[in-house]
Amino acid sequence: MAARVQALIGVAGKAITYKRITHGRFSTSTLQSTPSVQSHTIKAGVRQYRVKEIAGLVRQGDREGRIAAADLSFRPKPNDQIVIGGQTFQVVSVNTRRPFDEDAIHIVQVRGGNG
């Protein structure tokens, strides 16, 4: 199943950059942790939400991305970032679908769009 999803998104998706954000060590001198960013260029199906879907947790301007699980070696998580067409979006939520007990696709809701 995961290979099929990867093949479909590979043909119909658009190139994006997925940025995995992790926090490094906490500095006692600055009282901050330094984030670490790993970038992955992959393909994803991206769409804007329809007007009737905008309510509650979905806001105007949010987008949905569908990422083949086989394209990432980890599960996406909130606060990671996705760059779509030069605009950076923040991952708000992740829904991983697991048919046959195998990660097949990550459906991510993103917000922002800041250059």
PDB file of C-alpha atoms in Angstrom:
ATOM      1  CA  MET A   1       0.000   0.000   0.000  1.00  0.00           C
ATOM      2  CA  ALA A   2       2.770   2.453   0.941  1.00  0.00           C
ATOM      3  CA  ALA A   3       4.514   1.911  -2.417  1.00  0.00           C
ATOM      4  CA  ARG A   4       1.275   2.613  -4.314  1.00  0.00           C
ATOM      5  CA  VAL A   5       0.685   5.846  -2.417  1.00  0.00           C
ATOM      6  CA  GLN A   6       4.284   6.898  -3.051  1.00  0.00           C
ATOM      7  CA  ALA A   7       3.941   6.192  -6.788  1.00  0.00           C
ATOM      8  CA  LEU A   8       0.673   8.150  -7.101  1.00  0.00           C
ATOM      9  CA  ILE A   9       1.967  11.181  -5.241  1.00  0.00           C
ATOM     10  CA  GLY A  10       5.221  10.949  -7.205  1.00  0.00           C
ATOM     11  CA  VAL A  11       3.277  11.369 -10.446  1.00  0.00           C
ATOM     12  CA  ALA A  12       0.587  13.852  -9.378  1.00  0.00           C
ATOM     13  CA  GLY A  13       2.268  15.753  -6.522  1.00  0.00           C
ATOM     14  CA  LYS A  14       4.297  18.920  -6.472  1.00  0.00           C
ATOM     15  CA  ALA A  15       7.776  19.432  -5.028  1.00  0.00           C
ATOM     16  CA  ILE A  16       7.891  20.727  -1.462  1.00  0.00           C
ATOM     17  CA  THR A  17      10.543  21.007   1.222  1.00  0.00           C
ATOM     18  CA  TYR A  18       9.701  19.356   4.519  1.00  0.00           C
ATOM     19  CA  LYS A  19      11.663  20.821   7.429  1.00  0.00           C
ATOM     20  CA  ARG A  20      11.964  18.635  10.516  1.00  0.00           C
ATOM     21  CA  ILE A  21      12.473  20.912  13.532  1.00  0.00           C
ATOM     22  CA  THR A  22      14.073  19.450  16.650  1.00  0.00           C
ATOM     23  CA  HIS A  23      15.321  21.279  19.691  1.00  0.00           C
ATOM     24  CA  GLY A  24      18.941  20.920  20.640  1.00  0.00           C
ATOM     25  CA  ARG A  25      20.587  21.236  23.993  1.00  0.00           C
ATOM     26  CA  PHE A  26      19.384  23.762  26.504  1.00  0.00           C
ATOM     27  CA  SER A  27      21.949  26.462  27.248  1.00  0.00           C
ATOM     28  CA  THR A  28      22.004  27.531  30.876  1.00  0.00           C
ATOM     29  CA  SER A  29      23.814  30.749  29.917  1.00  0.00           C
ATOM     30  CA  THR A  30      21.167  31.935  27.393  1.00  0.00           C
ATOM     31  CA  LEU A  31      18.231  29.964  28.862  1.00  0.00           C
ATOM     32  CA  GLN A  32      17.298  28.824  25.343  1.00  0.00           C
ATOM     33  CA  SER A  33      17.604  25.719  23.226  1.00  0.00           C
ATOM     34  CA  THR A  34      18.987  25.912  19.723  1.00  0.00           C
ATOM     35  CA  PRO A  35      16.690  24.353  17.111  1.00  0.00           C
ATOM     36  CA  SER A  36      18.073  21.944  14.551  1.00  0.00           C
ATOM     37  CA  VAL A  37      16.519  21.795  11.073  1.00  0.00           C
ATOM     38  CA  GLN A  38      16.722  18.856   8.652  1.00  0.00           C
ATOM     39  CA  SER A  39      15.337  19.577   5.160  1.00  0.00           C
ATOM     40  CA  HIS A  40      13.857  16.931   2.858  1.00  0.00           C
ATOM     41  CA  THR A  41      12.753  17.691  -0.718  1.00  0.00           C
ATOM     42  CA  ILE A  42       9.826  15.424  -1.559  1.00  0.00           C
ATOM     43  CA  LYS A  43       6.577  15.471  -3.502  1.00  0.00           C
ATOM     44  CA  ALA A  44       3.185  16.020  -1.895  1.00  0.00           C
ATOM     45  CA  GLY A  45      -0.407  16.529  -2.898  1.00  0.00           C
ATOM     46  CA  VAL A  46      -1.323  20.029  -1.697  1.00  0.00           C
ATOM     47  CA  ARG A  47      -4.728  21.695  -1.665  1.00  0.00           C
ATOM     48  CA  GLN A  48      -6.513  24.604  -0.053  1.00  0.00           C
ATOM     49  CA  TYR A  49      -9.483  23.799   2.148  1.00  0.00           C
ATOM     50  CA  ARG A  50     -12.933  24.513   0.702  1.00  0.00           C
ATOM     51  CA  VAL A  51     -15.078  27.218   2.290  1.00  0.00           C
ATOM     52  CA  LYS A  52     -17.435  24.677   3.874  1.00  0.00           C
ATOM     53  CA  GLU A  53     -14.453  22.979   5.579  1.00  0.00           C
ATOM     54  CA  ILE A  54     -13.304  26.178   7.305  1.00  0.00           C
ATOM     55  CA  ALA A  55     -14.628  25.982  10.847  1.00  0.00           C
ATOM     56  CA  GLY A  56     -13.283  25.042  14.223  1.00  0.00           C
ATOM     57  CA  LEU A  57      -9.712  23.854  13.840  1.00  0.00           C
ATOM     58  CA  VAL A  58      -9.391  24.748  10.142  1.00  0.00           C
ATOM     59  CA  ARG A  59      -8.812  28.433   9.409  1.00  0.00           C
ATOM     60  CA  GLN A  60      -8.971  30.406   6.198  1.00  0.00           C
ATOM     61  CA  GLY A  61      -5.610  30.096   4.427  1.00  0.00           C
ATOM     62  CA  ASP A  62      -4.795  26.666   5.877  1.00  0.00           C
ATOM     63  CA  ARG A  63      -3.727  23.995   3.429  1.00  0.00           C
ATOM     64  CA  GLU A  64      -3.724  20.224   3.431  1.00  0.00           C
ATOM     65  CA  GLY A  65      -0.721  18.222   2.334  1.00  0.00           C
ATOM     66  CA  ARG A  66      -0.657  14.527   1.572  1.00  0.00           C
ATOM     67  CA  ILE A  67       2.784  12.988   1.941  1.00  0.00           C
ATOM     68  CA  ALA A  68       3.686   9.385   1.138  1.00  0.00           C
ATOM     69  CA  ALA A  69       4.985   7.800   4.337  1.00  0.00           C
ATOM     70  CA  ALA A  70       7.674   6.045   2.295  1.00  0.00           C
ATOM     71  CA  ASP A  71       9.180   9.448   1.402  1.00  0.00           C
ATOM     72  CA  LEU A  72      10.029  10.273   5.023  1.00  0.00           C
ATOM     73  CA  SER A  73      11.947   8.172   7.535  1.00  0.00           C
ATOM     74  CA  PHE A  74       9.922   9.673  10.407  1.00  0.00           C
ATOM     75  CA  ARG A  75       6.370  10.735  11.210  1.00  0.00           C
ATOM     76  CA  PRO A  76       5.637  14.439  10.745  1.00  0.00           C
ATOM     77  CA  LYS A  77       4.754  16.366  13.874  1.00  0.00           C
ATOM     78  CA  PRO A  78       3.235  19.724  14.766  1.00  0.00           C
ATOM     79  CA  ASN A  79       5.648  22.686  14.604  1.00  0.00           C
ATOM     80  CA  ASP A  80       7.609  21.179  11.710  1.00  0.00           C
ATOM     81  CA  GLN A  81       7.524  23.301   8.559  1.00  0.00           C
ATOM     82  CA  ILE A  82       6.645  22.820   4.902  1.00  0.00           C
ATOM     83  CA  VAL A  83       7.826  25.136   2.147  1.00  0.00           C
ATOM     84  CA  ILE A  84       5.362  25.288  -0.750  1.00  0.00           C
ATOM     85  CA  GLY A  85       6.136  27.578  -3.676  1.00  0.00           C
ATOM     86  CA  GLY A  86       8.542  29.662  -1.605  1.00  0.00           C
ATOM     87  CA  GLN A  87       6.092  30.136   1.273  1.00  0.00           C
ATOM     88  CA  THR A  88       6.751  28.565   4.682  1.00  0.00           C
ATOM     89  CA  PHE A  89       3.845  26.916   6.485  1.00  0.00           C
ATOM     90  CA  GLN A  90       3.759  25.519  10.038  1.00  0.00           C
ATOM     91  CA  VAL A  91       2.439  21.983  10.564  1.00  0.00           C
ATOM     92  CA  VAL A  92      -0.654  22.229  12.791  1.00  0.00           C
ATOM     93  CA  SER A  93      -1.844  18.629  12.824  1.00  0.00           C
ATOM     94  CA  VAL A  94      -0.932  15.234  11.397  1.00  0.00           C
ATOM     95  CA  ASN A  95      -3.183  12.288  10.571  1.00  0.00           C
ATOM     96  CA  THR A  96      -1.219   9.164   9.599  1.00  0.00           C
ATOM     97  CA  ARG A  97      -3.221   6.469   7.822  1.00  0.00           C
ATOM     98  CA  ARG A  98      -2.060   2.900   8.494  1.00  0.00           C
ATOM     99  CA  PRO A  99      -3.897   0.323   6.376  1.00  0.00           C
ATOM    100  CA  PHE A 100      -2.572  -3.198   6.941  1.00  0.00           C
ATOM    101  CA  ASP A 101      -0.659  -1.897   9.996  1.00  0.00           C
ATOM    102  CA  GLU A 102       1.850   0.026   7.849  1.00  0.00           C
ATOM    103  CA  ASP A 103       2.224   3.814   7.567  1.00  0.00           C
ATOM    104  CA  ALA A 104       0.966   4.668   4.066  1.00  0.00           C
ATOM    105  CA  ILE A 105       0.224   8.395   4.026  1.00  0.00           C
ATOM    106  CA  HIS A 106       0.556  11.420   6.292  1.00  0.00           C
ATOM    107  CA  ILE A 107      -2.209  14.008   5.931  1.00  0.00           C
ATOM    108  CA  VAL A 108      -0.902  17.267   7.364  1.00  0.00           C
ATOM    109  CA  GLN A 109      -2.737  20.513   8.029  1.00  0.00           C
ATOM    110  CA  VAL A 110      -0.463  23.523   7.636  1.00  0.00           C
ATOM    111  CA  ARG A 111      -0.904  27.199   8.447  1.00  0.00           C
ATOM    112  CA  GLY A 112       0.967  30.402   7.729  1.00  0.00           C
ATOM    113  CA  GLY A 113       2.373  30.984   4.288  1.00  0.00           C
ATOM    114  CA  ASN A 114       4.996  33.517   5.333  1.00  0.00           C
ATOM    115  CA  GLY A 115       7.789  34.153   2.811  1.00  0.00           C
TER     116      GLY A 115
END
